[in-house]
Short mmCIF file of C-alpha atoms in Angstrom, two decimals:
data_model
loop_
_atom_site.label_atom_id
_atom_site.label_comp_id
_atom_site.label_asym_id
_atom_site.label_seq_id
_atom_site.Cartn_x
_atom_site.Cartn_y
_atom_site.Cartn_z
CA MET K 426 74.76 181.29 -127.78
CA MET K 427 74.02 177.64 -128.34
CA GLU K 428 76.80 175.55 -127.61
CA HIS K 429 76.92 172.08 -129.62
CA VAL K 430 78.11 168.76 -128.27
CA GLN K 431 78.12 165.11 -129.84
CA VAL K 432 76.33 163.32 -126.94
CA VAL K 433 74.01 164.91 -124.18
CA ILE K 434 72.97 162.49 -121.40
CA LEU K 435 70.18 163.82 -119.34
CA GLY K 436 70.62 162.08 -115.88
CA GLY K 437 73.57 161.18 -113.82
CA GLY K 438 72.62 157.94 -112.43
CA PRO K 439 74.48 154.40 -113.15
CA ALA K 440 72.89 154.28 -116.39
CA GLY K 441 73.97 157.89 -117.44
CA TYR K 442 77.42 157.61 -116.10
CA THR K 443 78.00 154.34 -117.75
CA ALA K 444 76.75 155.58 -121.01
CA ALA K 445 79.07 158.61 -120.40
CA LEU K 446 82.01 156.39 -119.72
CA TYR K 447 81.68 154.45 -123.01
CA CYS K 448 80.92 157.36 -125.25
CA ALA K 449 83.97 159.71 -123.87
CA ARG K 450 86.27 156.49 -124.34
CA ALA K 451 84.97 156.37 -127.94
CA GLY K 452 86.15 159.96 -128.36
CA PHE K 453 82.89 161.74 -128.22
CA ARG K 454 82.29 165.07 -126.74
CA THR K 455 79.86 163.96 -123.95
CA VAL K 456 78.02 166.17 -121.58
CA ILE K 457 76.05 164.98 -118.62
CA LEU K 458 73.16 167.31 -117.13
CA GLU K 459 72.26 166.06 -113.36
CA LYS K 460 70.21 168.45 -111.33
CA LEU K 461 71.19 166.84 -107.85
CA SER K 462 74.29 164.71 -107.50
CA ALA K 463 76.07 161.73 -109.19
CA GLY K 464 74.27 158.36 -108.66
CA GLY K 465 70.62 159.42 -108.92
CA GLN K 466 68.33 157.27 -106.47
CA MET K 467 71.39 154.91 -106.05
CA ALA K 468 72.96 157.81 -104.04
CA THR K 469 70.16 157.55 -101.57
CA THR K 470 70.96 153.93 -100.82
CA ALA K 471 73.43 153.22 -97.81
CA GLN K 472 74.37 149.66 -98.67
CA ILE K 473 74.14 148.00 -102.10
CA ASP K 474 74.93 144.37 -101.83
CA ASN K 475 74.05 143.18 -105.40
CA TYR K 476 76.13 145.16 -107.80
CA PRO K 477 79.32 142.89 -108.64
CA GLY K 478 82.87 143.71 -107.31
CA PHE K 479 82.07 144.74 -103.90
CA ASP K 480 82.10 141.54 -101.74
CA GLU K 481 81.21 143.73 -98.59
CA GLY K 482 78.56 145.78 -100.49
CA VAL K 483 79.07 149.47 -101.23
CA ASP K 484 77.47 152.76 -100.37
CA GLY K 485 75.44 154.10 -103.17
CA PHE K 486 76.50 157.79 -102.76
CA GLU K 487 80.26 156.43 -102.94
CA LEU K 488 79.43 154.35 -106.15
CA GLY K 489 77.92 157.29 -107.80
CA MET K 490 80.79 159.45 -107.13
CA LYS K 491 83.23 156.76 -108.41
CA MET K 492 81.22 156.50 -111.51
CA GLN K 493 81.36 160.16 -112.22
CA ALA K 494 85.01 160.34 -111.43
CA GLN K 495 85.70 157.36 -113.93
CA ALA K 496 83.74 158.95 -116.76
CA GLU K 497 85.26 162.25 -116.35
CA ARG K 498 88.71 160.61 -116.44
CA PHE K 499 88.06 160.11 -120.10
CA GLY K 500 86.79 163.56 -120.81
CA ALA K 501 83.09 163.40 -119.81
CA GLU K 502 81.70 166.72 -118.55
CA THR K 503 79.18 167.09 -115.73
CA TYR K 504 76.87 170.01 -115.45
CA LEU K 505 74.78 170.13 -112.24
CA GLU K 506 71.92 171.81 -113.81
CA GLU K 507 68.08 171.31 -114.17
CA VAL K 508 66.73 170.76 -117.83
CA LEU K 509 63.80 172.99 -118.47
CA SER K 510 63.04 171.88 -122.06
CA VAL K 511 64.01 169.49 -124.79
CA ASP K 512 63.28 169.39 -128.57
CA LEU K 513 64.20 165.83 -129.31
CA THR K 514 62.46 166.25 -132.89
CA ALA K 515 64.77 169.05 -134.04
CA VAL K 516 67.88 168.30 -135.91
CA PRO K 517 70.33 168.76 -134.03
CA LYS K 518 68.49 168.20 -130.49
CA LYS K 519 67.92 171.24 -128.63
CA ILE K 520 68.31 171.42 -124.60
CA VAL K 521 67.58 174.03 -122.48
CA THR K 522 68.88 174.27 -118.85
CA ASP K 523 68.60 176.83 -115.95
CA SER K 524 72.09 177.96 -117.10
CA ARG K 525 72.76 177.12 -120.60
CA GLU K 526 71.51 176.03 -124.08
CA LEU K 527 72.95 173.04 -125.85
CA THR K 528 72.42 171.32 -129.23
CA ALA K 529 73.51 167.67 -129.66
CA ASP K 530 73.80 165.08 -132.47
CA ALA K 531 72.60 162.29 -130.09
CA VAL K 532 70.53 162.43 -126.67
CA ILE K 533 70.59 159.70 -124.23
CA LEU K 534 67.76 159.83 -121.66
CA ALA K 535 68.67 158.46 -118.16
CA THR K 536 66.03 160.47 -116.04
CA GLY K 537 65.05 157.57 -114.00
CA ALA K 538 61.76 157.28 -111.85
CA SER K 539 60.51 158.97 -108.63
CA ALA K 540 58.67 157.59 -105.88
CA ARG K 541 54.75 157.04 -106.19
CA LYS K 542 52.82 158.94 -103.53
CA LEU K 543 49.74 157.56 -101.70
CA GLY K 544 47.58 160.36 -102.74
CA VAL K 545 45.87 160.97 -99.72
CA PRO K 546 45.01 164.33 -98.22
CA GLU K 547 48.13 166.34 -96.66
CA GLU K 548 50.68 163.77 -97.62
CA ASP K 549 52.84 166.46 -99.47
CA SER K 550 52.80 169.04 -96.38
CA LEU K 551 53.84 166.19 -94.00
CA VAL K 552 57.01 165.35 -96.00
CA GLY K 553 59.77 165.79 -93.56
CA ARG K 554 57.35 165.83 -90.46
CA GLY K 555 56.72 162.11 -90.33
CA VAL K 556 56.08 161.19 -94.32
CA ALA K 557 59.21 159.89 -96.21
CA TYR K 558 59.96 157.85 -99.28
CA CYS K 559 63.37 156.38 -98.62
CA ALA K 560 64.27 154.52 -95.52
CA THR K 561 68.12 154.45 -95.88
CA CYS K 562 67.89 158.41 -96.03
CA ASP K 563 65.40 159.18 -93.23
CA GLY K 564 65.36 156.07 -90.96
CA MET K 565 67.62 157.27 -88.39
CA PHE K 566 65.30 160.12 -87.57
CA TYR K 567 63.19 157.30 -86.17
CA LYS K 568 65.66 155.51 -84.12
CA GLY K 569 63.82 153.76 -81.23
CA LYS K 570 60.56 154.88 -82.65
CA THR K 571 57.43 153.04 -84.31
CA VAL K 572 57.09 153.47 -87.91
CA ALA K 573 54.99 152.23 -90.83
CA VAL K 574 56.00 150.89 -94.24
CA ILE K 575 53.34 150.92 -96.95
CA GLY K 576 53.74 148.49 -99.81
CA GLY K 577 54.34 145.08 -100.62
CA GLY K 578 57.21 144.75 -103.21
CA ASN K 579 61.00 144.48 -102.81
CA THR K 580 61.50 148.02 -101.92
CA ALA K 581 58.92 147.84 -99.32
CA ALA K 582 60.43 144.70 -98.00
CA ALA K 583 64.12 145.93 -97.84
CA ASP K 584 62.58 149.07 -96.12
CA ALA K 585 61.01 147.08 -93.56
CA LEU K 586 64.18 145.01 -92.77
CA PHE K 587 66.36 148.29 -92.49
CA LEU K 588 63.92 149.89 -90.38
CA SER K 589 63.65 146.74 -88.15
CA ARG K 590 67.37 147.13 -87.13
CA ILE K 591 66.95 150.78 -85.73
CA CYS K 592 63.19 151.25 -84.98
CA GLU K 593 61.36 149.75 -81.87
CA LYS K 594 58.76 148.48 -84.01
CA VAL K 595 57.87 148.39 -87.85
CA ILE K 596 54.48 147.72 -89.06
CA LEU K 597 54.19 146.69 -92.86
CA ILE K 598 51.02 147.65 -94.45
CA HIS K 599 49.94 145.94 -97.86
CA ARG K 600 46.76 145.82 -99.63
CA ARG K 601 46.91 142.20 -100.67
CA ASP K 602 47.40 139.25 -98.41
CA THR K 603 50.76 138.28 -99.48
CA LEU K 604 53.71 140.21 -100.47
CA ARG K 605 54.98 140.50 -104.03
CA ALA K 606 58.68 140.63 -102.91
CA ASP K 607 61.30 138.30 -103.88
CA ARG K 608 61.57 135.23 -101.82
CA VAL K 609 64.86 136.21 -100.46
CA TYR K 610 63.28 138.74 -98.13
CA LEU K 611 60.63 136.52 -96.66
CA ASN K 612 62.29 134.51 -94.23
CA PRO K 613 64.25 137.64 -92.76
CA LEU K 614 60.84 139.49 -92.71
CA GLN K 615 59.15 136.55 -90.79
CA SER K 616 61.97 136.28 -88.35
CA CYS K 617 61.70 139.86 -87.19
CA ASP K 618 60.40 140.10 -83.57
CA ASN K 619 59.56 143.78 -83.81
CA LEU K 620 57.86 143.50 -87.06
CA GLU K 621 53.80 143.25 -87.49
CA PHE K 622 51.90 142.79 -90.69
CA ILE K 623 48.71 144.39 -91.57
CA TRP K 624 47.02 142.83 -94.66
CA ASN K 625 44.44 143.69 -97.22
CA SER K 626 44.45 147.12 -96.17
CA THR K 627 44.85 150.79 -97.64
CA VAL K 628 45.71 154.05 -96.13
CA ASP K 629 42.56 156.22 -95.51
CA ALA K 630 44.20 159.20 -93.82
CA ILE K 631 47.43 160.16 -92.19
CA LEU K 632 46.83 161.30 -88.58
CA HIS K 633 48.87 164.19 -87.38
CA ASP K 634 49.09 167.32 -85.11
CA GLN K 635 52.33 169.14 -86.14
CA LYS K 636 54.09 165.82 -86.98
CA VAL K 637 52.71 162.39 -88.08
CA THR K 638 50.84 160.42 -85.05
CA GLY K 639 49.25 157.59 -86.93
CA LEU K 640 47.38 156.13 -89.60
CA ARG K 641 43.56 155.52 -90.22
CA LEU K 642 43.43 152.21 -92.37
CA ARG K 643 40.67 150.70 -94.32
CA ASP K 644 39.95 146.96 -94.68
CA LYS K 645 39.57 146.32 -98.56
CA PHE K 646 36.72 144.04 -98.05
CA SER K 647 34.77 144.97 -94.94
CA GLY K 648 35.34 148.67 -95.48
CA GLU K 649 36.13 148.74 -91.66
CA LEU K 650 38.28 151.38 -90.46
CA GLN K 651 41.11 151.16 -87.74
CA GLU K 652 43.51 153.65 -86.43
CA ILE K 653 47.29 152.90 -85.41
CA ALA K 654 49.75 154.86 -83.66
CA CYS K 655 53.15 155.52 -85.52
CA ASP K 656 55.90 158.14 -85.57
CA GLY K 657 56.72 157.88 -89.10
CA VAL K 658 55.41 156.46 -92.53
CA PHE K 659 57.69 155.15 -95.32
CA VAL K 660 55.89 155.01 -98.50
CA ALA K 661 57.15 152.32 -100.91
CA VAL K 662 54.27 151.77 -103.34
CA GLY K 663 56.51 151.83 -106.57
CA GLN K 664 57.69 154.42 -108.84
CA LEU K 665 56.83 156.99 -111.70
CA PRO K 666 59.00 157.36 -114.64
CA ASN K 667 60.39 160.86 -114.99
CA THR K 668 59.23 161.64 -118.46
CA ALA K 669 57.37 164.72 -118.25
CA LEU K 670 59.89 166.48 -120.45
CA PHE K 671 59.39 163.92 -123.36
CA GLU K 672 55.50 163.85 -123.39
CA GLY K 673 54.20 164.33 -126.96
CA GLN K 674 57.78 163.80 -128.51
CA LEU K 675 58.33 159.88 -127.63
CA ASP K 676 56.23 156.89 -127.62
CA LEU K 677 55.57 155.96 -124.05
CA ASP K 678 54.43 152.61 -122.59
CA HIS K 679 52.38 152.96 -119.42
CA GLY K 680 54.46 156.16 -118.60
CA TYR K 681 57.86 154.50 -119.55
CA ILE K 682 59.87 155.35 -122.73
CA ALA K 683 59.26 152.69 -125.15
CA ALA K 684 62.83 151.49 -126.05
CA ASP K 685 63.88 147.72 -126.60
CA GLU K 686 67.16 146.23 -125.80
CA THR K 687 69.06 148.35 -128.40
CA THR K 688 67.76 151.38 -126.09
CA ARG K 689 66.42 153.03 -129.28
CA THR K 690 63.41 155.08 -129.03
CA SER K 691 60.80 156.22 -131.65
CA LEU K 692 63.10 159.07 -132.62
CA PRO K 693 66.18 158.67 -134.53
CA GLY K 694 69.33 159.71 -132.43
CA VAL K 695 67.43 159.58 -129.09
CA PHE K 696 68.16 156.51 -126.62
CA ALA K 697 66.56 155.72 -123.40
CA ILE K 698 68.34 153.93 -120.49
CA GLY K 699 67.83 152.72 -116.90
CA ASP K 700 64.68 152.81 -115.00
CA VAL K 701 62.83 155.23 -117.33
CA ARG K 702 62.57 152.95 -120.14
CA THR K 703 60.38 150.07 -120.56
CA LYS K 704 62.24 146.81 -119.07
CA ALA K 705 61.60 143.63 -116.97
CA LEU K 706 63.97 144.61 -114.22
CA ARG K 707 65.22 147.83 -113.01
CA GLN K 708 68.63 147.46 -110.75
CA VAL K 709 71.89 149.19 -110.70
CA ILE K 710 73.27 146.63 -112.84
CA THR K 711 70.70 146.65 -115.64
CA ALA K 712 70.86 150.49 -115.53
CA ALA K 713 74.63 150.06 -116.15
CA SER K 714 74.24 147.58 -118.79
CA ASP K 715 71.71 149.63 -120.57
CA GLY K 716 74.16 152.52 -120.67
CA ALA K 717 76.99 150.42 -122.48
CA VAL K 718 74.47 149.19 -124.89
CA ALA K 719 73.10 152.60 -125.75
CA SER K 720 76.78 153.85 -126.31
CA HIS K 721 77.32 151.09 -129.00
CA PHE K 722 74.26 152.15 -130.83
CA VAL K 723 74.92 156.00 -130.32
CA GLU K 724 78.31 155.25 -132.24
CA GLU K 725 76.59 153.55 -134.78
CA TYR K 726 74.01 156.48 -135.27
CA LEU K 727 76.73 159.20 -135.17
CA ALA K 728 78.68 157.28 -137.78
CA SER K 729 75.56 157.09 -140.06
CA LEU K 730 75.46 161.21 -139.87
#
């Protein structure tokens, strides 16, 4: 038997729980569907220093739990379930999870984005055996060892700095000759005695026996191959939006949900917030901002029904 609620939010990260807080406070029955735990990717970050109000920083998992508790204090409901299918074109919208079926007047999509993979042979089979995508999650397994970080953006720079504090050596490998990371990272990186840069190179293969033993790199210009030894590889080459459930139902922009600053999508009653939507900056604070904005337009939409 289907259960009807006014607002269903897919994803329990900072965007989803901010939207839940505002919608619940506005008096709407609000359900959050999250397949893992509160906080989303934020929960995998041990130290968040750029979210206002925490002068000493805050643990991402702790912040996620606080956001959940705050939204639930006003009546929001959390179901830790995986969403199997959605029909966003239906009236009302239909959502099927591994435990229940729901209909909703309005749906807020806050499904975030996942780490992009290198796409080299045996990468998937080596996850947990030397290949990782989250330095703060898995870095301590490589304490005192040599690791490689692949990428040149803010995530790669932050991962390299974090790992430099616990690993014997960090090798930062980038396909260009300069980093794309913000300037705030550059001086600390250049000051690391145990950090080595390898420029204009891509990963040709991950070397391994039972675990990762190194990388084979290819020079972008000469095509020359070189092998380096390392105990772990941290991949930080971008993200892929989690939009597979919505393909064919919503307008997408390079895979992200096309939604402007109102968070409205191409379908009435469907809103997109956080890392999954087209936007200039993807941070915890901009995700939370999206959640607050969405609630305003959800309220406007529900009033029109």
